[in-house]
Coordinates of C-alpha atoms in Angstrom, one line a residue:
Chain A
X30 CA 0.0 0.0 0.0
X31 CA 1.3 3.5 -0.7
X32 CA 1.5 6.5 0.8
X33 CA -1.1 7.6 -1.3
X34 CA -3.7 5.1 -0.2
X35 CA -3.2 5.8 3.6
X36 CA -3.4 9.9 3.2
X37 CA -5.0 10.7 -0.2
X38 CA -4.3 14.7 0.7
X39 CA -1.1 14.8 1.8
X40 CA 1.0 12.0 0.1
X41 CA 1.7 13.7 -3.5
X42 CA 4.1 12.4 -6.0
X43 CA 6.7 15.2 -5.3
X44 CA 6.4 14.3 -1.2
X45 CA 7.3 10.2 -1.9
X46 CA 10.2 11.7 -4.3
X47 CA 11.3 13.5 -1.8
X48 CA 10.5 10.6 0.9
X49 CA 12.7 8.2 -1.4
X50 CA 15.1 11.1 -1.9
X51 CA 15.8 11.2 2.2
X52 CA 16.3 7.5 2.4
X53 CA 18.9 7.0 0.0
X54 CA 21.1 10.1 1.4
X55 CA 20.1 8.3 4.7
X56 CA 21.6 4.3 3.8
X57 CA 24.2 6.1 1.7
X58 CA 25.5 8.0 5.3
X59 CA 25.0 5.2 7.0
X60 CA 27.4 2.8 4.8
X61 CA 29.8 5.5 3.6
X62 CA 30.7 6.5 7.7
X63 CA 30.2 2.5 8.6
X64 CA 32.9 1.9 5.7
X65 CA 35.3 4.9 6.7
X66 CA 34.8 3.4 10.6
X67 CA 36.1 0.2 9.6
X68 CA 39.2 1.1 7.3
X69 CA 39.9 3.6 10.1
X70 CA 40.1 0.7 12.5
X71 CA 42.0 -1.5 10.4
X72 CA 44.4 1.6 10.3
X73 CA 44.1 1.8 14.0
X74 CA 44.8 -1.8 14.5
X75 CA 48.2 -1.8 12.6
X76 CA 50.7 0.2 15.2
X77 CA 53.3 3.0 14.5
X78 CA 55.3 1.9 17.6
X79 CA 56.5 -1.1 18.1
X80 CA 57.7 -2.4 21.7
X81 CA 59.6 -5.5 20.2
X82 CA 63.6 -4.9 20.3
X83 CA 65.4 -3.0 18.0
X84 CA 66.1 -3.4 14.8
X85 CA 69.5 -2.0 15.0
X86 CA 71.6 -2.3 18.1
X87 CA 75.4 -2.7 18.6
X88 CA 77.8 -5.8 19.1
X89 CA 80.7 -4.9 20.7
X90 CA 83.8 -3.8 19.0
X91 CA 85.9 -5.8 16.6
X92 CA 88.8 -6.4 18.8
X93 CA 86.2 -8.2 21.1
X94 CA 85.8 -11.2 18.1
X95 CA 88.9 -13.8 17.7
X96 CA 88.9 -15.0 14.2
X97 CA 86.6 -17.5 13.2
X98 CA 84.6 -16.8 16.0
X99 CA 80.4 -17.0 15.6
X100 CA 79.1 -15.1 18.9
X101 CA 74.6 -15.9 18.5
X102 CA 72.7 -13.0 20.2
X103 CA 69.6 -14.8 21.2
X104 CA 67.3 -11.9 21.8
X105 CA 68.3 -10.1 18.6
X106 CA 68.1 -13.8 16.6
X107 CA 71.3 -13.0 15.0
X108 CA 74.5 -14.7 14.8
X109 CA 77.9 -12.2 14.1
X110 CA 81.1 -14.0 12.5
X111 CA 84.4 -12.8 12.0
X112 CA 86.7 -14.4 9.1
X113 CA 90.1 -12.5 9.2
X114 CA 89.4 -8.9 9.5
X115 CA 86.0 -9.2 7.7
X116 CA 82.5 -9.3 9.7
X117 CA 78.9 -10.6 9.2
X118 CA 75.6 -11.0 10.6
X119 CA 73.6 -13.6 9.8
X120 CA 69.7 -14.5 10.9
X121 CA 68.9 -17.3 13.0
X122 CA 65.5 -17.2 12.1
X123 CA 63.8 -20.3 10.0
X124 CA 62.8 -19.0 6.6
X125 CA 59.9 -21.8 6.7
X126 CA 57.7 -20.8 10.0
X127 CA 60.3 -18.3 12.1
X128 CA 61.6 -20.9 14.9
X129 CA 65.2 -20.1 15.7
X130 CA 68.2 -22.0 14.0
X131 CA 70.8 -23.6 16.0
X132 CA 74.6 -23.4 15.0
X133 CA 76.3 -26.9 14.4
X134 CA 79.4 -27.5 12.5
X135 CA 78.0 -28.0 9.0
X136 CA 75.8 -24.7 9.2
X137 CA 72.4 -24.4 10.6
X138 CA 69.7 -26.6 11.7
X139 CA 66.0 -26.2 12.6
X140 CA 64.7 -27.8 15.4
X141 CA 60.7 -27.0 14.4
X142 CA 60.5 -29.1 11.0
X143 CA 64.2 -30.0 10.0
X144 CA 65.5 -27.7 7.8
X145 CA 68.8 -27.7 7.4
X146 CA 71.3 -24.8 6.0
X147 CA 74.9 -24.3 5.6
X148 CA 77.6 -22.3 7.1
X149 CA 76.4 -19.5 4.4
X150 CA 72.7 -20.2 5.3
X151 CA 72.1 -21.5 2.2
X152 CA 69.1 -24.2 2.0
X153 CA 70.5 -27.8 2.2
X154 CA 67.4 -29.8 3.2
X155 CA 63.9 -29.6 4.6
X156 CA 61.1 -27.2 4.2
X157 CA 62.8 -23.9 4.2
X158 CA 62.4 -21.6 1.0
X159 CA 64.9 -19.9 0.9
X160 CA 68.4 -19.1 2.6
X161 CA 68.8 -17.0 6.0
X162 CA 68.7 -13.7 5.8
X163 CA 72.0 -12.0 5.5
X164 CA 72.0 -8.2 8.0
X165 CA 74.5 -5.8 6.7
X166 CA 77.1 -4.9 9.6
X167 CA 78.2 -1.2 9.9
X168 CA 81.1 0.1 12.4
X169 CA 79.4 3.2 14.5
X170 CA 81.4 6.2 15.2
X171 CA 82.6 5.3 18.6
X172 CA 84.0 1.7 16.8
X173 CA 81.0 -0.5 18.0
X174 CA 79.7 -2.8 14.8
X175 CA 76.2 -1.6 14.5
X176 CA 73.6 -4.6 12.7
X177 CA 70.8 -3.3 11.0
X178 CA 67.9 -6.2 10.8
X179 CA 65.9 -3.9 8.3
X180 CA 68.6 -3.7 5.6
X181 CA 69.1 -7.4 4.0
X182 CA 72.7 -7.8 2.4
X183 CA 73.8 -10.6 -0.2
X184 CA 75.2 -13.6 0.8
X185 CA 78.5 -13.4 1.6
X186 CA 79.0 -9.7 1.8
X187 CA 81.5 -9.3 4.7
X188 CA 82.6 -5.8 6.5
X189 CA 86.0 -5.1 6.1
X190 CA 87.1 -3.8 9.4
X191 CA 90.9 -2.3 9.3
X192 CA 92.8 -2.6 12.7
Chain B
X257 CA -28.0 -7.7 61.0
X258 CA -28.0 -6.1 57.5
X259 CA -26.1 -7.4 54.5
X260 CA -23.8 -4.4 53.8
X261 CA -22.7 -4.5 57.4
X262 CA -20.9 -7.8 56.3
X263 CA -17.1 -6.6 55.8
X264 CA -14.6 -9.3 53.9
X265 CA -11.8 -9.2 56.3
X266 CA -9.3 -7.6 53.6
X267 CA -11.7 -4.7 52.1
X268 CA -12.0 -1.2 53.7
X269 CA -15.8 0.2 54.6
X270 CA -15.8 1.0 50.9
X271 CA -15.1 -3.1 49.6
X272 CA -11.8 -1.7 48.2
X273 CA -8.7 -3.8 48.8
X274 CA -7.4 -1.1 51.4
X275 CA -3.9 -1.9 52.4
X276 CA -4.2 -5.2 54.0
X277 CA -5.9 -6.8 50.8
X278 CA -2.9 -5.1 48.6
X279 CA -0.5 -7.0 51.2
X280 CA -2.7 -9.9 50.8
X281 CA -2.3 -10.3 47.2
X282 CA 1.3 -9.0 47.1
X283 CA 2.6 -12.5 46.2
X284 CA 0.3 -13.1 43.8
X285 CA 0.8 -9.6 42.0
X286 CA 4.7 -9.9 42.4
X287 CA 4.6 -13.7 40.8
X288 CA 2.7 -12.3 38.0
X289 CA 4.8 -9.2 37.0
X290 CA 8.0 -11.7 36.8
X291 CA 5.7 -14.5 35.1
X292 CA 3.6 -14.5 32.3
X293 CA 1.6 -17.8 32.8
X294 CA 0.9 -20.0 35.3
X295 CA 3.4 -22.4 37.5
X296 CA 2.3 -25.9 35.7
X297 CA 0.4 -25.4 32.4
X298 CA -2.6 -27.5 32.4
X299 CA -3.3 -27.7 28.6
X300 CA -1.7 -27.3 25.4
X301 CA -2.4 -23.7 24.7
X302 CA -0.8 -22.9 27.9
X303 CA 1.9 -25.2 27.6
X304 CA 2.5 -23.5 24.4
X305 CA 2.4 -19.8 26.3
X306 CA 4.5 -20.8 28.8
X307 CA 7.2 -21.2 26.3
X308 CA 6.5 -18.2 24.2
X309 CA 6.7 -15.7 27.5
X310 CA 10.0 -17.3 29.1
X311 CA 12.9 -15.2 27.8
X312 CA 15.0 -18.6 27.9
X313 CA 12.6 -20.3 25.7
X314 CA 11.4 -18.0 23.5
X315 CA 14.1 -19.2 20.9
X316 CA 12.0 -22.5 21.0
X317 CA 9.3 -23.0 18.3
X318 CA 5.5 -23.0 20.2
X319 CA 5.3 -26.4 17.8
X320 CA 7.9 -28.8 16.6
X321 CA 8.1 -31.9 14.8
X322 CA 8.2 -35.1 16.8
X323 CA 10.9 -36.6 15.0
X324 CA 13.4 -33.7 15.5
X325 CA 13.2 -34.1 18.9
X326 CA 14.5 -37.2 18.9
X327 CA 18.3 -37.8 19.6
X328 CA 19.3 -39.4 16.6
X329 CA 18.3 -37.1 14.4
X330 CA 20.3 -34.4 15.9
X331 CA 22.7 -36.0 18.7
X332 CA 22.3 -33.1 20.3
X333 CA 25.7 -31.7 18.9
X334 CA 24.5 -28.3 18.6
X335 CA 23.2 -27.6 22.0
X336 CA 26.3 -29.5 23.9
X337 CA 28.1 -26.6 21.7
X338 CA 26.6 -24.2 23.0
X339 CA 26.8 -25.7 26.2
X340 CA 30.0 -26.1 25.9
X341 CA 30.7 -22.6 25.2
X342 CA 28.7 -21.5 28.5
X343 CA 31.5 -23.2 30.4
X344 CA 33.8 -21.7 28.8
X345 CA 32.4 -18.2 29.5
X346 CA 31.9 -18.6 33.2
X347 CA 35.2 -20.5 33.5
X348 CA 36.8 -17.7 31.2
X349 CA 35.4 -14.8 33.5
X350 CA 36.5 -16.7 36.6
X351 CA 40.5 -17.3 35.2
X352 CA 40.1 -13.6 34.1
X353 CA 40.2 -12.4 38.1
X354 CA 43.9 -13.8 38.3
X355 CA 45.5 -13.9 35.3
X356 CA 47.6 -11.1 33.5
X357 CA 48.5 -10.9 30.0
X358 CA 52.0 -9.3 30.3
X359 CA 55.1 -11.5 29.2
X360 CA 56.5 -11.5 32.8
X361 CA 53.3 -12.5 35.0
X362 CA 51.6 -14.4 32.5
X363 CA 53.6 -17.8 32.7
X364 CA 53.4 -17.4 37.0
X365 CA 49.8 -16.3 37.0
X366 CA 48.9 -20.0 35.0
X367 CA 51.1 -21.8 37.8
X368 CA 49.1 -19.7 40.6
X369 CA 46.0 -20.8 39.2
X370 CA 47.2 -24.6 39.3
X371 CA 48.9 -24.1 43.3
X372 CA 47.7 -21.1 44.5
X373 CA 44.1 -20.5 43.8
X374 CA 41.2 -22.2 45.2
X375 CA 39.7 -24.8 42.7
X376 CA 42.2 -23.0 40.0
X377 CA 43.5 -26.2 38.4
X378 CA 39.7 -27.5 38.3
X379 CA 39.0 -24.2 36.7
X380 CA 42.0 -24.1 34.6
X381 CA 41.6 -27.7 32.9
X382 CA 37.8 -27.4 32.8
X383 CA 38.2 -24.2 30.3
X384 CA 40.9 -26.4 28.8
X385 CA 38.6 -29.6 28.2
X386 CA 35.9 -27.7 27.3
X387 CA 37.9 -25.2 24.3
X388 CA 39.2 -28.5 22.8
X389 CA 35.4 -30.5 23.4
X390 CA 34.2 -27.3 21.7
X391 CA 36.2 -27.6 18.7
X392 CA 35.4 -31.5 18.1
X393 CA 31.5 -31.1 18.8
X394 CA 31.3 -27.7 16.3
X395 CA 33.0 -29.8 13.8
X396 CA 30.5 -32.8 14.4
X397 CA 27.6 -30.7 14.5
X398 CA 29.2 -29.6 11.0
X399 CA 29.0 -32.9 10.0
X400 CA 25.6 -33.8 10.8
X401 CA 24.5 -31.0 9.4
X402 CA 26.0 -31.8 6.1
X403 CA 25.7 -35.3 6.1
X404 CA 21.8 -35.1 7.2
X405 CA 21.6 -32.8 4.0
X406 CA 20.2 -29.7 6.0
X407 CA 22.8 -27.1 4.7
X408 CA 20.2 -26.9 1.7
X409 CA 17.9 -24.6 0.8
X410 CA 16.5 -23.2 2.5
X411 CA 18.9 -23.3 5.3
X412 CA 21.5 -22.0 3.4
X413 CA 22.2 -18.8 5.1
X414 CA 22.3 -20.4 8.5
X415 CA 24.9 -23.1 7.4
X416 CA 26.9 -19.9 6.0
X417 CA 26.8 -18.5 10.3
X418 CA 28.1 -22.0 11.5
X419 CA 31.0 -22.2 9.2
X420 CA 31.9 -18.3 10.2
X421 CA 30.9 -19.8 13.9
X422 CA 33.3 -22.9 13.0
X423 CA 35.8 -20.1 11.9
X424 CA 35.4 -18.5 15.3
X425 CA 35.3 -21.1 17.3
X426 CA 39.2 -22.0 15.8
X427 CA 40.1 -18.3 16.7
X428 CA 39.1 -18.4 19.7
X429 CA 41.0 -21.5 20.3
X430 CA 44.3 -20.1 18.6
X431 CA 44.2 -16.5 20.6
X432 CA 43.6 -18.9 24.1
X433 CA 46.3 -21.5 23.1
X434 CA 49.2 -18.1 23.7
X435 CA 48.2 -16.8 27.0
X436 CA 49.7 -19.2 29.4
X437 CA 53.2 -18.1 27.5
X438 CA 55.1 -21.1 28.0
X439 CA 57.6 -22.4 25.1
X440 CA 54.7 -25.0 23.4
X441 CA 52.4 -21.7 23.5
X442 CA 55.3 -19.1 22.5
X443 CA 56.1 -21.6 19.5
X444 CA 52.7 -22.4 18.2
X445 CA 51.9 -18.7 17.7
X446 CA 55.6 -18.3 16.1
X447 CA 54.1 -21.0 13.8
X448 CA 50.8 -20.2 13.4
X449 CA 51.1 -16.6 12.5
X450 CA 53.8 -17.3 10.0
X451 CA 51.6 -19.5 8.3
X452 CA 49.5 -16.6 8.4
X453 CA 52.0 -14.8 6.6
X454 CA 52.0 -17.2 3.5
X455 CA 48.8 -15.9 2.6
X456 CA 48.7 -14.0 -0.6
X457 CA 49.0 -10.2 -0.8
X458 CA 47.8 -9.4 2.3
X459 CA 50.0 -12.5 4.5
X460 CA 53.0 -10.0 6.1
X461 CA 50.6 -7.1 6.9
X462 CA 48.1 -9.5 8.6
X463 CA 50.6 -11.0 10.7
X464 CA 51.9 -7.6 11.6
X465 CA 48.9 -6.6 12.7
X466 CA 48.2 -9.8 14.6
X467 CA 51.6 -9.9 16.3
X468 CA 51.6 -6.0 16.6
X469 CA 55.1 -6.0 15.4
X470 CA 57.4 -8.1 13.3
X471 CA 58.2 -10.9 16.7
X472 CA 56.3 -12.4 19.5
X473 CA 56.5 -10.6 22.3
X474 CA 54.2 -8.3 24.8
X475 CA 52.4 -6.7 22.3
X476 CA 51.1 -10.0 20.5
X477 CA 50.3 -11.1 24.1
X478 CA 48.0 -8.2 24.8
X479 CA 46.3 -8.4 21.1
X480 CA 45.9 -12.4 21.7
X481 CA 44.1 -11.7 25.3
X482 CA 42.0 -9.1 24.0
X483 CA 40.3 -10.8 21.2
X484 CA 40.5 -14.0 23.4
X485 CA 38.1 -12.7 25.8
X486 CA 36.3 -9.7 24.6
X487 CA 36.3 -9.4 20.8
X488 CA 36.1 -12.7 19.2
X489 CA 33.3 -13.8 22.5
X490 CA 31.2 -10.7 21.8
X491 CA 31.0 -11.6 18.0
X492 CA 30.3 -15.0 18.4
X493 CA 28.0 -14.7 21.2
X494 CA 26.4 -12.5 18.6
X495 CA 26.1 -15.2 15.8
X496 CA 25.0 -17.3 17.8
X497 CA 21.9 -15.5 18.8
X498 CA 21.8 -14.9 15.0
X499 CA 22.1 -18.7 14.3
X500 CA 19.1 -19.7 16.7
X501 CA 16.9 -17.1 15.6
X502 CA 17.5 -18.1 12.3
X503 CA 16.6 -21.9 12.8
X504 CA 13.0 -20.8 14.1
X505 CA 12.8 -18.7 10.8
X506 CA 13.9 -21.6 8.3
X507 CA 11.3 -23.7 9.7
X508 CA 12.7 -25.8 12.5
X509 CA 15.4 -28.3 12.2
X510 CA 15.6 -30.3 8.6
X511 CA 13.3 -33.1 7.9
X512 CA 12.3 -35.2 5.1
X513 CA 10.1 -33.7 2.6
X514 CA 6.5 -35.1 3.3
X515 CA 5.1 -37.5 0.7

């Protein structure tokens, strides 16, 4: 039943244009601010801060490595290795589901699902799909070797550090 | 002696109630305002009442077939969900009073509630037993549902709630499976959210977002409690209301089409 039939005076064609008018501005309010609420709380929901550790933080100095030592930093995930008077940082982190390598004489092994890697952290067996990440290594001003975890470095790209 | 000089005990000179009669049927007037129809229904009509004015039952149908009430047609799966999910509620609400989702109490809170807390480990293990009894009945009363053919039209909307339900159900189990933050929990979400991360286009950002940062650590904890107890409960709480209504609406459980 229309308008019409219920109120023969009042209900003209130009009021139920008008009626019809309101509702769509209405619904499309409605889903336009219900849409901009929920990309603004998908924004929301991804933080600017994180309260994880740093990305880049500081090893020592140089003269604190022998040669051919590997020293693992277990919070950072990261294992630094000297060869001669050249330096790198390596990830200890799985490249299959993110558990945390262990160092053994041929390279690396997972514990999780049993990949394996070598010295270079190149795949040798099981899951993983690709090779560990490689961190480039940086001397700070004050001497300290600085590893950045954001910046990724080809494998085998040492630091030369001159004594 | 006159009629009208005859006064009924509760009635004032006038034969209005007067305030003893109101006392007098206080009871009676209290019962009422709290129930709708009478204490034992003596017929069908008010059988049928006394369902459609109890807030509980109201989800009910007045009428149902005979042969959906039986056990085998259903085993009950969908109910001992739900009920189920009550215990995990009330047991929920009750573990929430001790524990704390920060990395350094979270571990020792779970090992107060086993040795330090009255009835914790019953607690504990009960929400436990129940979140993995929940899991096994949803995906039975899946099952039935499917295998009984009653995902069909016109029930297909419905069947679309209990697969999101399904989905929530799993969620809720994943979020819970972190917060005692030992090294099978601390591992699992390591795993699980970088299987996350394999899906397409969108797999790093969600597990970004889920993690609230690139590692497991406090952050991931907080996110996992909070939907864990108050987002991913609220919505499914929601659905489920949304699933029940919905039954009544598609005509009752499935049956055979009559011949």
């Amino acid at each position: 039943m229309t308008t019409a039939n219920l109120n023969p005076e009042r209900a003209t064609e130009a009021v139920e244009g008008r009626r019809t008018f309101i509702s769509w501005i209405t619904a499309g309010a409605l889903v336009l601010s219900a849409g901009l609420m929920g990309i603004f709380n998908l924004i929301f929901l991804r933080p600017r801060v994180t309260y994880g550790p740093p990305s880049k933080f500081r090893v020592g100095k140089p003269d604190g490595y022998s040669s051919g030592a590997e020293v693992v930093f277990p919070a950072a995930r990261v294992v630094v290795r000297r060869r001669g008077d050249e330096f790198a940082a390596i990830s200890l982190v799985c490249t299959h589901l993110g558990c945390v390598v262990n160092p053994t004489d041929s390279g690396f092994d997972c514990p999780c699902h049993g990949s394996k890697y070598d010295s270079a952290g190149n795949v040798v067996a099981g899951p993983a799909p690709k090779r560990l990440s490689w961190y480039r290594i940086a001397q700070a001003p004050n001497g300290e070797l600085e590893v950045d975890k954001r910046k990724e470095v080809d494998s085998g790209t040492y630091l030369e550090v001159k004594a | 002696m006159s009629m009208d000089k005859v006064q009924i005990p509760w009635t004032d000179s006038d034969g209005k109630p007067g305030f003893w009669g109101a006392l007098h049927s206080l009871p009676r007037r209290v019962y009422h305002s709290v129930f709708r129809s009478r204490p034992i229904p003596a017929n069908d009509l008010e059988r049928s009442q006394a369902v459609a004015a109890n807030f509980f039952f109201h989800l009910h149908s007045a009428k149902v077939q005979e042969r959906t009430l039986r056990f085998k047609t259903t085993l009950g799966l969908g109910l001992l969900s739900l009920y189920t999910f009550v215990i995990l509620v009330v047991t929920g609400i009750l573990l929430m009073f001790y524990y704390v989702p920060t990395p350094v109490e979270a571990y020792d809170r779970m090992l107060d509630l086993r040795g330090a807390v009255f009835f914790g480990t019953f607690l504990r293990n009960l929400h436990r037993w129940s979140a993995h009894a929940m899991v096994g009945l949803v995906f039975l009363h899946l099952m039935r549902v499917f295998l009984t053919g009653a995902h069909k039209a016109p029930r297909e909307f419905n069947w679309m709630v209990g697969i999101v339900l399904f989905l929530l159900t799993l969620l809720l189990s994943f979020t819970g499976y972190l917060l005692p933050w030992d090294q099978l929990a601390f591992w699992a979400i390591v795993v699980g959210t970088s299987i996350a991360s394999y899906a397409p286009v969108v797999g790093d950002e969600l597990r970004y977002v889920l993690l609230g940062g690139d590692s497991v650590g406090a952050e991931a904890l907080l996110r996992f409690y909070v939907l864990h107890v108050a987002v991913l409960p609220v919505v499914l709480t929601t659905l489920i209301g949304l699933h029940f209504w919905r039954i009544r609406k598609d005509g009752g459980l499935a049956k055979p089409r009559e011949k």
